[in-house]
């Protein structure tokens, strides 16, 4: 039985998976939040994001970020690219569920129904902490608390098959 | 007297045993050619850590490649000789703190006057981006108007995510070691440990300068050992088959061994850096001295009463003069070989002439069926042909001025080195910059950067004193309090939270310092400072080293440039010495052959012209070819003298034939060497020996 569960997890991580998600951004500057909906496709070392309200597509593969709009590659300012790259890399790390990688970048602790990750090294300059909520071994919510008091919540809704 | 030969061997072996600690062999061929200036600069570069770098690249950018990088790094951490490992692009905490503390001075500052409209517009843009943009854009509470922008630092590294990369090849691990290419023992040990780590992966390559030292040294030793064994076997075969006199053979071998040891002793005392190639070459040339023995033996000198054989003495004196002159040449390898030859030939000449007389050797029994010699071509035809070939050669000659080509051609390692060089995104060349103080050094580096846009050095991180003071004054004279009030007032109008920008532009003027930071923190980028004898040095990386060298405070670190300069000087030295030696040889030839001068001259010009014409048709001529020509002349002159003055032509031809075979056994087999320096000599001597034999058979 244990073997079967492991096999299911292994197979699911090998193949690309697409999810509907809702991203809620809280801006401390205005004390307000905005909500965006989209689809995220996760692969072993790559991800692709499409937002409902935009034609832009974000592809992050092998640590390289490419943003396209109507098949045209957009020029992203370096600072913005660095920030986005960092967030997307974190999502990939979480998706990989690779304990070695996670331990390299975070200290982890369990608090009630969520896992709290405190970043080490460079990440700690921008991110205060992350919280993960899982339901039946599936990641349901990721919340990033930024050092500037903004926070971003990504709620994963359902897997698209 | 009968055992004098053995006694002499015993004496030289005992002396060698007593001096064994001072006998050491070098295998670094390039060190023999390195000019003083290059040695000093490379020494500084080594102290600055430049030549102690080791690069390991893992092909690809996928997760498996990242995992390999981590496994390799974990293993590398267990090696004592490794000082520092860098595989991630994030700067050290020390550098991060330096940037944080000096952010205001290191950033470009837009000091244009801000008013209500411009501030309002910028804050509105921020609002639109944050509340309506598809991508999250953080707001900088301290500098919402983005007046301070930190310039991108163009480092010598590229990166993907947090990992540093070798261009588009894959991930890169940059290792600082404690080993420099000149530390053979340490280099070998570290090389072995690195190979143990990387061997298991087909897509991992590693390179460091000391890899050449280790691999080439091993290959050169193997090559020289192979050549030595082959040479000994061929010579033994020739001596056994042709001399057919076991006592003579034994004494000859004893004499050759004594001469070699004697020459090794004197040469290693005379030269600090006695090279294994000089030894290999010297041993070969010692075997050539058997030419004296053959001449004595076949002409019955050992059973005659006369104490000196004039022809052999003339031959010896001419050879000795040539190598004597060359032992003073400022080209170390040639000076070493010439000095070794001088010692070994003199010692063997004395043994064969005086000691062998007392050995009570049986005289040579002539073969009664010896054929009569029939030859046709006159010396004038031979000389004319030689002159034509020489003219052809001089028209077509091309010189190879790349001294590195003389070394063992380590194709595999060169290929790996090329992969690293070709994959680098920034193709920058290292140079050394010097000054009297750190302040002057930084100022000079900035001068360099002003003419080399993509240069990378300490100036990429540290401001020049003048520029820093100017920026500091600009900051001090700007009214940041007024700006803070303006920003907060406009933010309120745009519905930002109250006091959100409370701390914007609160500049702490007391923290603005233009002192030079602790420069050692930039070591991870291969940038450090060396203080030596009242001067400070650093390495900078530039796009165009030729332009950079226009500054008098810049010196080249390009080994190719340095050796190119020295090779030009070497060719000049060789040409000068060769002309002098040829003059001496011709004079001695005239003295010893008199009316048969042109006959003797043919033995010099014919082999020289045939070999040279052959070589220029197929190769570029290197300095070892040229040196081998001098040896060929020295050999040719002996035979020229013997043939000109011979009373018993048949015996002389026989003596020369055996000598030529012996010369080929000793020298010619160098043609099988994979070290270009030895191969070049082997090729010239083999062709030369063949043409002398041909000449002996066809000239009247």
Coordinates of C-alpha atoms in Angstrom, one line a residue, chain B residues 310-534:
Chain B
X310 CA 94.8 14.0 -36.2
X311 CA 91.6 13.5 -38.1
X312 CA 89.7 12.6 -34.9
X313 CA 91.3 15.5 -33.1
X314 CA 90.3 18.0 -35.8
X315 CA 86.7 16.5 -35.8
X316 CA 86.6 16.7 -32.0
X317 CA 88.0 20.3 -31.9
X318 CA 85.5 21.5 -34.4
X319 CA 82.5 19.9 -32.6
X320 CA 83.8 21.2 -29.3
X321 CA 84.2 24.8 -30.7
X322 CA 80.6 24.7 -32.0
X323 CA 79.0 23.5 -28.8
X324 CA 81.4 25.6 -26.7
X325 CA 80.2 28.8 -28.4
X326 CA 76.5 27.7 -28.1
X327 CA 76.9 27.0 -24.3
X328 CA 77.0 30.8 -23.9
X329 CA 73.8 31.5 -25.8
X330 CA 71.1 33.2 -23.7
X331 CA 68.6 30.6 -24.7
X332 CA 68.6 28.3 -21.6
X333 CA 67.6 25.0 -23.3
X334 CA 70.2 25.3 -26.0
X335 CA 72.8 26.5 -23.5
X336 CA 72.1 23.5 -21.3
X337 CA 72.2 21.0 -24.2
X338 CA 75.4 22.5 -25.5
X339 CA 77.1 22.5 -22.1
X340 CA 76.0 18.9 -21.5
X341 CA 77.4 17.9 -25.0
X342 CA 80.6 19.8 -24.3
X343 CA 81.2 17.9 -21.1
X344 CA 80.2 14.4 -22.4
X345 CA 82.0 14.7 -25.7
X346 CA 85.2 15.9 -24.0
X347 CA 85.1 13.2 -21.4
X348 CA 84.4 10.4 -24.0
X349 CA 87.0 11.8 -26.3
X350 CA 89.6 11.5 -23.5
X351 CA 88.4 8.0 -22.6
X352 CA 88.4 6.7 -26.2
X353 CA 91.8 8.3 -27.0
X354 CA 93.9 7.8 -23.9
X355 CA 92.2 5.3 -21.6
X356 CA 91.2 2.8 -24.4
X357 CA 94.8 2.7 -25.5
X358 CA 95.7 0.9 -22.3
X359 CA 92.8 -1.6 -22.4
X360 CA 94.8 -4.1 -24.6
X361 CA 91.9 -4.3 -27.1
X362 CA 92.2 -6.7 -30.1
X363 CA 92.6 -4.9 -33.4
X364 CA 89.9 -5.0 -36.1
X365 CA 90.2 -7.9 -38.5
X366 CA 89.5 -6.6 -42.0
X367 CA 87.1 -8.5 -44.2
X368 CA 89.2 -9.7 -47.1
X369 CA 86.1 -9.7 -49.4
X370 CA 85.5 -6.0 -48.9
X371 CA 84.1 -4.5 -52.0
X372 CA 85.8 -1.7 -53.8
X373 CA 84.2 1.7 -53.6
X374 CA 82.9 3.1 -56.8
X375 CA 81.6 6.7 -56.8
X376 CA 80.8 9.2 -59.4
X377 CA 79.5 12.7 -58.6
X378 CA 82.1 15.5 -58.2
X379 CA 82.0 17.8 -55.1
X380 CA 81.2 20.8 -57.4
X381 CA 77.9 19.2 -58.6
X382 CA 77.0 18.4 -55.0
X383 CA 77.8 21.9 -53.9
X384 CA 75.8 23.4 -56.8
X385 CA 72.8 21.3 -56.0
X386 CA 73.2 22.2 -52.3
X387 CA 73.2 25.9 -53.2
X388 CA 70.0 25.6 -55.3
X389 CA 68.3 23.8 -52.4
X390 CA 69.4 26.4 -49.9
X391 CA 68.1 29.2 -52.2
X392 CA 64.8 27.4 -52.4
X393 CA 64.7 27.0 -48.7
X394 CA 65.4 30.6 -47.9
X395 CA 62.6 31.7 -50.2
X396 CA 60.1 29.4 -48.6
X397 CA 61.1 29.4 -45.0
X398 CA 58.5 30.2 -42.4
X399 CA 59.5 30.5 -38.7
X400 CA 57.3 29.1 -35.9
X401 CA 57.5 31.7 -33.2
X402 CA 55.1 30.0 -30.8
X403 CA 57.3 28.5 -28.2
X404 CA 54.4 26.7 -26.6
X405 CA 54.3 24.5 -29.7
X406 CA 57.6 22.9 -28.6
X407 CA 56.0 21.4 -25.5
X408 CA 54.1 18.1 -25.4
X409 CA 51.0 18.6 -27.5
X410 CA 48.3 17.8 -24.9
X411 CA 45.4 17.8 -27.3
X412 CA 42.8 16.6 -24.9
X413 CA 43.5 19.2 -22.2
X414 CA 43.8 22.0 -24.9
X415 CA 40.3 21.0 -26.1
X416 CA 38.9 21.3 -22.6
X417 CA 40.6 24.6 -22.1
X418 CA 39.1 25.8 -25.4
X419 CA 35.6 24.7 -24.3
X420 CA 36.0 26.8 -21.2
X421 CA 37.3 29.9 -23.1
X422 CA 34.8 29.6 -26.0
X423 CA 31.8 29.2 -23.6
X424 CA 32.7 32.3 -21.5
X425 CA 30.1 35.0 -22.1
X426 CA 32.6 37.8 -21.4
X427 CA 35.8 37.2 -23.3
X428 CA 38.1 39.3 -21.1
X429 CA 41.9 39.1 -20.8
X430 CA 43.7 39.4 -17.5
X431 CA 46.3 42.2 -17.1
X432 CA 48.3 43.3 -14.0
X433 CA 47.9 46.9 -12.8
X434 CA 50.4 48.4 -10.4
X435 CA 50.5 51.5 -8.2
X436 CA 52.1 52.9 -5.0
X437 CA 49.0 53.0 -2.9
X438 CA 45.6 51.4 -2.8
X439 CA 44.1 54.9 -3.6
X440 CA 46.3 55.3 -6.6
X441 CA 45.5 51.7 -7.7
X442 CA 41.8 52.4 -7.7
X443 CA 42.2 55.7 -9.5
X444 CA 44.3 53.9 -12.2
X445 CA 41.8 51.2 -12.6
X446 CA 39.1 53.8 -13.2
X447 CA 41.3 55.4 -15.8
X448 CA 41.5 52.0 -17.4
X449 CA 37.7 51.6 -17.2
X450 CA 37.2 54.9 -19.0
X451 CA 38.8 53.5 -22.1
X452 CA 37.7 49.9 -21.8
X453 CA 33.9 49.9 -21.4
X454 CA 33.5 46.3 -20.4
X455 CA 36.5 46.1 -18.1
X456 CA 36.1 44.3 -14.8
X457 CA 38.3 45.1 -11.8
X458 CA 38.1 46.4 -8.3
X459 CA 37.0 49.7 -9.9
X460 CA 33.7 47.9 -10.8
X461 CA 32.9 47.9 -7.0
X462 CA 35.0 50.8 -5.5
X463 CA 34.7 54.4 -6.5
X464 CA 37.7 56.6 -7.2
X465 CA 38.5 59.0 -4.4
X466 CA 37.7 62.1 -6.6
X467 CA 34.4 60.8 -8.0
X468 CA 33.3 59.7 -4.6
X469 CA 34.0 63.1 -3.0
X470 CA 32.1 64.8 -5.8
X471 CA 29.1 62.6 -5.4
X472 CA 29.2 63.1 -1.6
X473 CA 29.2 66.9 -2.0
X474 CA 26.2 66.6 -4.4
X475 CA 24.3 64.6 -1.8
X476 CA 25.2 67.0 1.0
X477 CA 24.0 70.0 -1.0
X478 CA 20.6 68.5 -1.9
X479 CA 17.6 69.3 0.2
X480 CA 16.2 65.9 1.1
X481 CA 14.0 67.2 3.9
X482 CA 12.1 69.3 1.4
X483 CA 11.7 66.2 -0.8
X484 CA 10.4 64.1 2.1
X485 CA 7.7 66.7 2.8
X486 CA 6.8 66.8 -0.8
X487 CA 6.6 63.0 -1.3
X488 CA 4.4 62.6 1.8
X489 CA 2.1 65.4 0.8
X490 CA 1.6 64.0 -2.7
X491 CA 1.2 60.4 -1.4
X492 CA -1.6 61.5 0.9
X493 CA -3.4 63.0 -2.1
X494 CA -3.2 59.6 -3.9
X495 CA -4.7 57.6 -1.0
X496 CA -1.4 56.1 0.1
X497 CA -1.5 55.1 3.8
X498 CA -0.6 58.0 6.1
X499 CA 3.1 58.3 6.9
X500 CA 3.8 55.4 4.5
X501 CA 6.8 57.4 3.2
X502 CA 7.8 58.8 6.6
X503 CA 11.4 57.7 6.3
X504 CA 11.8 58.4 2.6
X505 CA 15.1 60.3 1.8
X506 CA 16.2 60.5 5.4
X507 CA 19.9 60.6 4.4
X508 CA 22.4 60.0 7.2
X509 CA 25.2 62.3 6.1
X510 CA 27.6 61.0 8.7
X511 CA 27.6 57.5 7.0
X512 CA 28.9 58.9 3.7
X513 CA 32.5 57.8 3.7
X514 CA 34.9 57.7 0.7
X515 CA 37.5 55.5 2.5
X516 CA 38.6 52.5 0.5
X517 CA 36.9 49.4 1.8
X518 CA 38.6 46.1 2.8
X519 CA 39.4 44.9 -0.7
X520 CA 39.9 41.3 0.2
X521 CA 36.1 40.8 0.1
X522 CA 36.2 40.8 -3.7
X523 CA 38.5 37.8 -3.9
X524 CA 35.5 35.6 -5.0
X525 CA 35.7 37.5 -8.3
X526 CA 39.4 36.8 -8.7
X527 CA 40.1 40.4 -7.6
X528 CA 42.6 41.0 -4.8
X529 CA 45.5 43.2 -4.0
X530 CA 49.1 42.2 -3.4
X531 CA 51.5 44.5 -1.6
X532 CA 55.2 43.8 -2.4
X533 CA 58.3 45.9 -2.1
X534 CA 56.5 49.2 -1.7

